[in-house]
PDB file of C-alpha atoms and ligand atoms in Angstrom:
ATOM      1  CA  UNK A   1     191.074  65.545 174.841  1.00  0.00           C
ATOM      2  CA  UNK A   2     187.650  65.898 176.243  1.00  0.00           C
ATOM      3  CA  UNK A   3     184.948  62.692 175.822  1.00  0.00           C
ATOM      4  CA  UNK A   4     181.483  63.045 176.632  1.00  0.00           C
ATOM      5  CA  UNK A   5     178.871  60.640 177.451  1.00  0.00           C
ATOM      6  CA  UNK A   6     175.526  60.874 175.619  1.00  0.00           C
ATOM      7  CA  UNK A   7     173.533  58.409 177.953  1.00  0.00           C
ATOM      8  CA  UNK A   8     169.898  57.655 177.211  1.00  0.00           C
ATOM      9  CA  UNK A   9     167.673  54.735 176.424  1.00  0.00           C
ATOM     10  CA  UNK A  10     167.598  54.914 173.130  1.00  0.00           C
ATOM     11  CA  UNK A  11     164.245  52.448 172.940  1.00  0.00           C
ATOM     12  CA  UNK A  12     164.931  52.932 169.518  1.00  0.00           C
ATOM     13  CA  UNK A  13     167.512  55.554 168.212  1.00  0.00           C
ATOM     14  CA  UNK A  14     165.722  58.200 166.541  1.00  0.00           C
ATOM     15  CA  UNK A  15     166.812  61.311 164.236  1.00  0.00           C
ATOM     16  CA  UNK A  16     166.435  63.537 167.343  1.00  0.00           C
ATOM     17  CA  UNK A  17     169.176  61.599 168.965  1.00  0.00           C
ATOM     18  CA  UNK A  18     171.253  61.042 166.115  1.00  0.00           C
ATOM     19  CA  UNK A  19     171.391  64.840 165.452  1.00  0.00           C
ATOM     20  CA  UNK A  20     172.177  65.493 169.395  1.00  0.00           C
ATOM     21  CA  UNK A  21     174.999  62.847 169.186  1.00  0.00           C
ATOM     22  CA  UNK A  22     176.135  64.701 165.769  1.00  0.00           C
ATOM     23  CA  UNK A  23     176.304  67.882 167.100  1.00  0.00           C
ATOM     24  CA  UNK A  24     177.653  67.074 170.475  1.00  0.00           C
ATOM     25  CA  UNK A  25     180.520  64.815 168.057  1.00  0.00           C
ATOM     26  CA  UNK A  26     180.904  68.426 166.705  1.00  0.00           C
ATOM     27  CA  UNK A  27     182.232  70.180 169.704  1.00  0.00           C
ATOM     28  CA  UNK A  28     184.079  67.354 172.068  1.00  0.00           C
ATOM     29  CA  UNK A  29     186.977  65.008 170.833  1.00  0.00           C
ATOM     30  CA  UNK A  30     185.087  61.889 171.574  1.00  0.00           C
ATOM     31  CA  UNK A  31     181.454  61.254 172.183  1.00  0.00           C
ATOM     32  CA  UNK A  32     180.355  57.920 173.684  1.00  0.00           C
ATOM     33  CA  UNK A  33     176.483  57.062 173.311  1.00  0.00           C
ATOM     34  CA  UNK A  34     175.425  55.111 176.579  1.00  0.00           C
ATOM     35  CA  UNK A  35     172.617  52.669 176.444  1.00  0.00           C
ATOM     36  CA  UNK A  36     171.792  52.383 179.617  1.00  0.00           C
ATOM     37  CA  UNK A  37     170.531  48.505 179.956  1.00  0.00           C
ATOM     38  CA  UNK A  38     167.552  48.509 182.175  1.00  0.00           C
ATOM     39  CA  UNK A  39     165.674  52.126 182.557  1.00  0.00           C
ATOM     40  CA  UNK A  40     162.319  51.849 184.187  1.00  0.00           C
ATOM     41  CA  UNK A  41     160.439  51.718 180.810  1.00  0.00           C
ATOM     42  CA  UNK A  42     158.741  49.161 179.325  1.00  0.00           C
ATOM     43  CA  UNK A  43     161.459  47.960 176.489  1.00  0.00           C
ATOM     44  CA  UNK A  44     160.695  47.114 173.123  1.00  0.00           C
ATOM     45  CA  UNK A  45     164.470  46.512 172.344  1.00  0.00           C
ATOM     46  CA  UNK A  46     166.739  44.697 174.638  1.00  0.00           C
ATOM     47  CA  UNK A  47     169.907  46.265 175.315  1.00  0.00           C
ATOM     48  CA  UNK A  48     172.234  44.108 172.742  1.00  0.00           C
ATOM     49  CA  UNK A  49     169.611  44.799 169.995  1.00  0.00           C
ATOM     50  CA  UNK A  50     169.510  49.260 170.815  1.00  0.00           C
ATOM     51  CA  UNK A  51     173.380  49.202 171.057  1.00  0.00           C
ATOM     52  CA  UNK A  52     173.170  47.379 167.433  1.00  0.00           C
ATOM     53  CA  UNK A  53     170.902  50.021 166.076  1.00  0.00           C
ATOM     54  CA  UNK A  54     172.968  53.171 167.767  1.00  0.00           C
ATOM     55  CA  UNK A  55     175.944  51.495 166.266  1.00  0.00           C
ATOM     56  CA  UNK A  56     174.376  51.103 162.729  1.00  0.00           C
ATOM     57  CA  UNK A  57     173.615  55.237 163.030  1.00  0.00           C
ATOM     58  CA  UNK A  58     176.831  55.920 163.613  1.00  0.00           C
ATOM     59  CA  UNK A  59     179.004  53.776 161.595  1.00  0.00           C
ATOM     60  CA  UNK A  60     181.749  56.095 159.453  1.00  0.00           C
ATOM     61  CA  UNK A  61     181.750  58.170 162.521  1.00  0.00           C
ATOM     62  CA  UNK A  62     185.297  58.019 164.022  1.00  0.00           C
ATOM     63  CA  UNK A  63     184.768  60.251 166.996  1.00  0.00           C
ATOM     64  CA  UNK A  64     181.487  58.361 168.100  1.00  0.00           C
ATOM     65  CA  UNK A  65     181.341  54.939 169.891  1.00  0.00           C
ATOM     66  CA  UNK A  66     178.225  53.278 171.110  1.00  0.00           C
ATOM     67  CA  UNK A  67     178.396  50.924 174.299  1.00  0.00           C
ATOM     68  CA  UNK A  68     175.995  49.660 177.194  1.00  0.00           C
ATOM     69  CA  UNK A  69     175.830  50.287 180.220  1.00  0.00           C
ATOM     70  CA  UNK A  70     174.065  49.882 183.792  1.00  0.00           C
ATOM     71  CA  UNK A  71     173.898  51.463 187.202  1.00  0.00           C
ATOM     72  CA  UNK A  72     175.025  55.094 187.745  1.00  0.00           C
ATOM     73  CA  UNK A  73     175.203  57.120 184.491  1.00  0.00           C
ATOM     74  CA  UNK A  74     178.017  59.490 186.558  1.00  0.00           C
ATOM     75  CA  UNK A  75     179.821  55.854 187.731  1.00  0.00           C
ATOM     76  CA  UNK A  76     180.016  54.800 184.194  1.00  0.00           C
ATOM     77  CA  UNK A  77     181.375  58.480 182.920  1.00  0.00           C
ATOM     78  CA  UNK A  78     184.153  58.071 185.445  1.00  0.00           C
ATOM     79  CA  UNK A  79     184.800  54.843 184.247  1.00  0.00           C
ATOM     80  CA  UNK A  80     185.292  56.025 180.560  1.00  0.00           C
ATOM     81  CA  UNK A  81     186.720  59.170 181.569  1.00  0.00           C
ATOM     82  CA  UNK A  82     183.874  61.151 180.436  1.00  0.00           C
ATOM     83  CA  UNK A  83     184.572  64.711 181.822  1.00  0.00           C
ATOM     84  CA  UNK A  84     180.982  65.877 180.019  1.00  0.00           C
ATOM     85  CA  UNK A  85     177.607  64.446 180.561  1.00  0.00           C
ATOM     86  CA  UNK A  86     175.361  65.530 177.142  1.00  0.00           C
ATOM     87  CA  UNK A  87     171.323  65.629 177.036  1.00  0.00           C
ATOM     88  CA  UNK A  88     169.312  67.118 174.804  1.00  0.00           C
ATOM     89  CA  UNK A  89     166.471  69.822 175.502  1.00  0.00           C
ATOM     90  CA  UNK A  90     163.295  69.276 173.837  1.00  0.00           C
ATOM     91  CA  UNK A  91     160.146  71.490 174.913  1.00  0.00           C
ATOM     92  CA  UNK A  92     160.319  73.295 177.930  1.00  0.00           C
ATOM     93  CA  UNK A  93     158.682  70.170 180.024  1.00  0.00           C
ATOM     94  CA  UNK A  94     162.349  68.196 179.505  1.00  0.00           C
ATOM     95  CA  UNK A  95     164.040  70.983 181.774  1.00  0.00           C
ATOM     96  CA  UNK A  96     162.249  71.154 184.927  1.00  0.00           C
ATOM     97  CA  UNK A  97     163.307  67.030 184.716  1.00  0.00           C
ATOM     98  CA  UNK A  98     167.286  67.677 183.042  1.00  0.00           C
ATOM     99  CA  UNK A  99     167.622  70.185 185.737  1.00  0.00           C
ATOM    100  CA  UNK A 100     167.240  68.191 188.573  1.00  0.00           C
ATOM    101  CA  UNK A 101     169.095  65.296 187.162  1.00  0.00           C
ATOM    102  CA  UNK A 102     171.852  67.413 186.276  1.00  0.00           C
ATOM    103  CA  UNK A 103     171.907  68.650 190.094  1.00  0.00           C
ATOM    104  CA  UNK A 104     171.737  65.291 191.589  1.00  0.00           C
ATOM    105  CA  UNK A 105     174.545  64.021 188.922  1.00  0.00           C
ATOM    106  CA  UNK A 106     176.654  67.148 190.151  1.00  0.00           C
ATOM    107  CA  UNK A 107     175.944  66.314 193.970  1.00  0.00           C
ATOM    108  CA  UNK A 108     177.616  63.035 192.609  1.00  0.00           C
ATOM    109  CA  UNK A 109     180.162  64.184 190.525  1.00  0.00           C
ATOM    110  CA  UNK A 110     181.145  67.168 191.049  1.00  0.00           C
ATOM    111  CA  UNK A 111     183.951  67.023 188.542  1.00  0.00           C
ATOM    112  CA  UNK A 112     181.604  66.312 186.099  1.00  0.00           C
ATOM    113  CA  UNK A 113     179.413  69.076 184.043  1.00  0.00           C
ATOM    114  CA  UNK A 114     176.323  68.283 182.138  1.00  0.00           C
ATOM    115  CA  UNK A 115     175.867  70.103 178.835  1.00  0.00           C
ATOM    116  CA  UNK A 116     172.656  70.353 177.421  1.00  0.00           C
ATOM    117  CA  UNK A 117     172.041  70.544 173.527  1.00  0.00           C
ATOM    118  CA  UNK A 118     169.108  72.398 171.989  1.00  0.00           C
ATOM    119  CA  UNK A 119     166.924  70.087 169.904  1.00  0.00           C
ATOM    120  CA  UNK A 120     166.830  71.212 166.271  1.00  0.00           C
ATOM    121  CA  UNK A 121     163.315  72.238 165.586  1.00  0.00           C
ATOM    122  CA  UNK A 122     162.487  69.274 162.875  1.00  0.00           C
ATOM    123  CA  UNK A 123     162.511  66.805 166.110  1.00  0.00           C
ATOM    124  CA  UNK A 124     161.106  69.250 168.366  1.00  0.00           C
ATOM    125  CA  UNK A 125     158.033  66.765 169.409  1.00  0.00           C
ATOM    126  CA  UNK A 126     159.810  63.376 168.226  1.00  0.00           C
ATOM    127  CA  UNK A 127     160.353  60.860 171.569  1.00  0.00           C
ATOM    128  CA  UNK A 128     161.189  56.951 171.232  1.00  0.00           C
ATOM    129  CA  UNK A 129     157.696  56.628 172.715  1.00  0.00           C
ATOM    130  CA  UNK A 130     156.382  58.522 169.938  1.00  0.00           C
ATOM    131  CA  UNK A 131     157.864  56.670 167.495  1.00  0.00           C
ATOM    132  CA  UNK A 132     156.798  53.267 168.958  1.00  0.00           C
ATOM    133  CA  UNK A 133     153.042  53.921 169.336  1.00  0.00           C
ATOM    134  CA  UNK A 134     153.082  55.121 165.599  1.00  0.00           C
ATOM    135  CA  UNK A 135     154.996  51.639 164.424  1.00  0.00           C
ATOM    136  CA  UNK A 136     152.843  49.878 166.645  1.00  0.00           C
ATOM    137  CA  UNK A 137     149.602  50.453 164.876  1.00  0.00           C
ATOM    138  CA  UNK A 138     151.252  50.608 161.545  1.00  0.00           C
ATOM    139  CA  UNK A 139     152.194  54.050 161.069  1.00  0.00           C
ATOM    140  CA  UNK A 140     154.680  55.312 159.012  1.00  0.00           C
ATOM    141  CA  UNK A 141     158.269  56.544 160.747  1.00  0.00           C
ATOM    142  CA  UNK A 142     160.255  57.244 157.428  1.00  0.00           C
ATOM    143  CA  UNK A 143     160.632  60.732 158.750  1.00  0.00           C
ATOM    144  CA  UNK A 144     161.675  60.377 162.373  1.00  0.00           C
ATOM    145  CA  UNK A 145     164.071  56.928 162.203  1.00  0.00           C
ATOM    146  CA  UNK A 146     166.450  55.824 159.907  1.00  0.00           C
ATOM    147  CA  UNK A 147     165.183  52.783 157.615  1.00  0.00           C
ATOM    148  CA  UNK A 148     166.635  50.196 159.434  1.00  0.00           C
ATOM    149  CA  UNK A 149     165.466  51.141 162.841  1.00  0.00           C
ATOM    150  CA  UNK A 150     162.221  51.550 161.334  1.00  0.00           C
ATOM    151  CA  UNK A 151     162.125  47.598 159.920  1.00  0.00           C
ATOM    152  CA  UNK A 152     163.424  46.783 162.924  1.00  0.00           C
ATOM    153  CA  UNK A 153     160.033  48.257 164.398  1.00  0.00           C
ATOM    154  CA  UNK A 154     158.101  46.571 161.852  1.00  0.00           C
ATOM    155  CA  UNK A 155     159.746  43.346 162.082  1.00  0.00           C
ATOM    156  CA  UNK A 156     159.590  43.830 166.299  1.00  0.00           C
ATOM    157  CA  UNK A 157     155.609  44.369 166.093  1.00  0.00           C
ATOM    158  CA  UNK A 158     154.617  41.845 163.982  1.00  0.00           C
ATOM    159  CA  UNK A 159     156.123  39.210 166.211  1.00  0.00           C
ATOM    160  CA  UNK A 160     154.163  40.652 169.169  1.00  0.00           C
ATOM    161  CA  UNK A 161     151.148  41.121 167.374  1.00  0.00           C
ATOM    162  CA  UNK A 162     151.433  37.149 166.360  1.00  0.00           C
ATOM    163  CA  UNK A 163     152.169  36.460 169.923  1.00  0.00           C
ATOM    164  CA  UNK A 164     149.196  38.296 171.212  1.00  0.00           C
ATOM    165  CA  UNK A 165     147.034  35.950 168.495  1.00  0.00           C
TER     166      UNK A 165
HETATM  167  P1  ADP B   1     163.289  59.422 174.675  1.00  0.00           P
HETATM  168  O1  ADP B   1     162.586  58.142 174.913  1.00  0.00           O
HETATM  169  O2  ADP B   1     162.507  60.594 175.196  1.00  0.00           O
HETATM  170  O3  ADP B   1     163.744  59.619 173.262  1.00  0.00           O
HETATM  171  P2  ADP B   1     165.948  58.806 175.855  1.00  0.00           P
HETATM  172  O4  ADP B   1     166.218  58.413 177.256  1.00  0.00           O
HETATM  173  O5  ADP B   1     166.236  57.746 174.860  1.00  0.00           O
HETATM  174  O6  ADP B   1     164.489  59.382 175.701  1.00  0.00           O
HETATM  175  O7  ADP B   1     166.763  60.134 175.507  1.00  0.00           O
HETATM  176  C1  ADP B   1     168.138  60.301 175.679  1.00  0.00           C
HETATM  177  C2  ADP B   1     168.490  61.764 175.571  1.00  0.00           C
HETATM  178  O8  ADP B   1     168.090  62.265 174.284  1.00  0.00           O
HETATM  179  C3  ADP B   1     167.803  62.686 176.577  1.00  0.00           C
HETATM  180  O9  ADP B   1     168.719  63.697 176.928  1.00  0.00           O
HETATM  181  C4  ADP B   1     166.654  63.261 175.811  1.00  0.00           C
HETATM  182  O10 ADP B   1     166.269  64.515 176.311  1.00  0.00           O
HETATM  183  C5  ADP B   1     167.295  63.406 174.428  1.00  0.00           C
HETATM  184  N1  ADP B   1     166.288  63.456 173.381  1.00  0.00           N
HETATM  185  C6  ADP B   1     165.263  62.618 173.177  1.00  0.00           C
HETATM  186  N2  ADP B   1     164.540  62.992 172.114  1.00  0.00           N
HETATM  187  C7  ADP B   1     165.127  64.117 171.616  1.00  0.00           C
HETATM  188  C8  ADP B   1     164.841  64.999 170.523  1.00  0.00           C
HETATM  189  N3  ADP B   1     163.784  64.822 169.734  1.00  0.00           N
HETATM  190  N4  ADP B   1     165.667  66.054 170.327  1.00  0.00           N
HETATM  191  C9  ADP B   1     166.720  66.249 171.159  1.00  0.00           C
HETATM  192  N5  ADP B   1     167.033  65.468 172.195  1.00  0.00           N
HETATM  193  C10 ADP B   1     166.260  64.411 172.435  1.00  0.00           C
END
């Protein structure tokens, strides 16, 4: 039985994601998605509210679980027994930055290995950030998030914007 851990921030889920979790789902027994609670973003979804979402991709999935988590990404594989650490690989700017975390995650854990997934091509350029500054001025995301993530975004903005009034 081998799980993997598919950590990220998921700031929101996005199709990109979904199809690396899907894929990665594919090849190991069990595939946890991580959201890891506090990266050093700027948030537009707290933690309890991007699990929610993850979990709403995912549901009817038996081999995929979403959960949160915080400090080490390798300290929380350990903890769930997570012998496989999965990224994806988007353009060839994501590797310089998924190599070295994969070599600092080995220094470690060395028990651990980090396998990276190929991006289909459809979500070659999609990013959460990417997705965000299109919602945020009103854009339309049918095509990169599933519906409810995307009036989730809509129904996110308009509170800031009426905050900012
Ligand atoms: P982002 O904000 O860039 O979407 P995350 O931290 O949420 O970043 O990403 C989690 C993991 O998903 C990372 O391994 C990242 O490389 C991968 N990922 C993000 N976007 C895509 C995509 N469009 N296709 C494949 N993998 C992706």
């Amino acid at each position: 039985m081998v799980r993997a851990l598919y950590p990220g921030s998921f700031d929101p889920i996005h199709n990109g994601h979904i199809d690396i979790a899907l894929r990665a789902a594919r090849v190991f027994d069990e595939v946890i998605v991580g959201v890891y609670d506090l990266p050093k973003k700027k948030l537009v979804f707290n933690v309890q509210e991007r699990v929610k979402l993850a979990q709403q991709a995912f549901e009817g999935v038996t081999n995929i679980r979403v959960a949160p988590f915080s400090g080490f990404t390798v300290d929380y594989a350990r903890q769930v027994g997570a012998l496989v650490l999965v990224r994806g690989l988007r353009v060839f700017s994501d590797f310089e930055f998924e190599f070295r975390m994969g070599l600092a995650n080995k220094r470690l854990a060395p028990e651990i290995e980090t396998v990276s997934i190929m991006t289909d091509d459809r979500h070659v350029a999609l990013s959460s950030s990417t997705v965000r500054e299109i919602a945020e001025l009103g854009g339309d995301v049918t095509s990169m998030v599933p519906d409810f993530v995307g009036a989730a975004l809509k129904a996110r903005y308009a509170e800031l914007n009426a905050l900012e009034k």
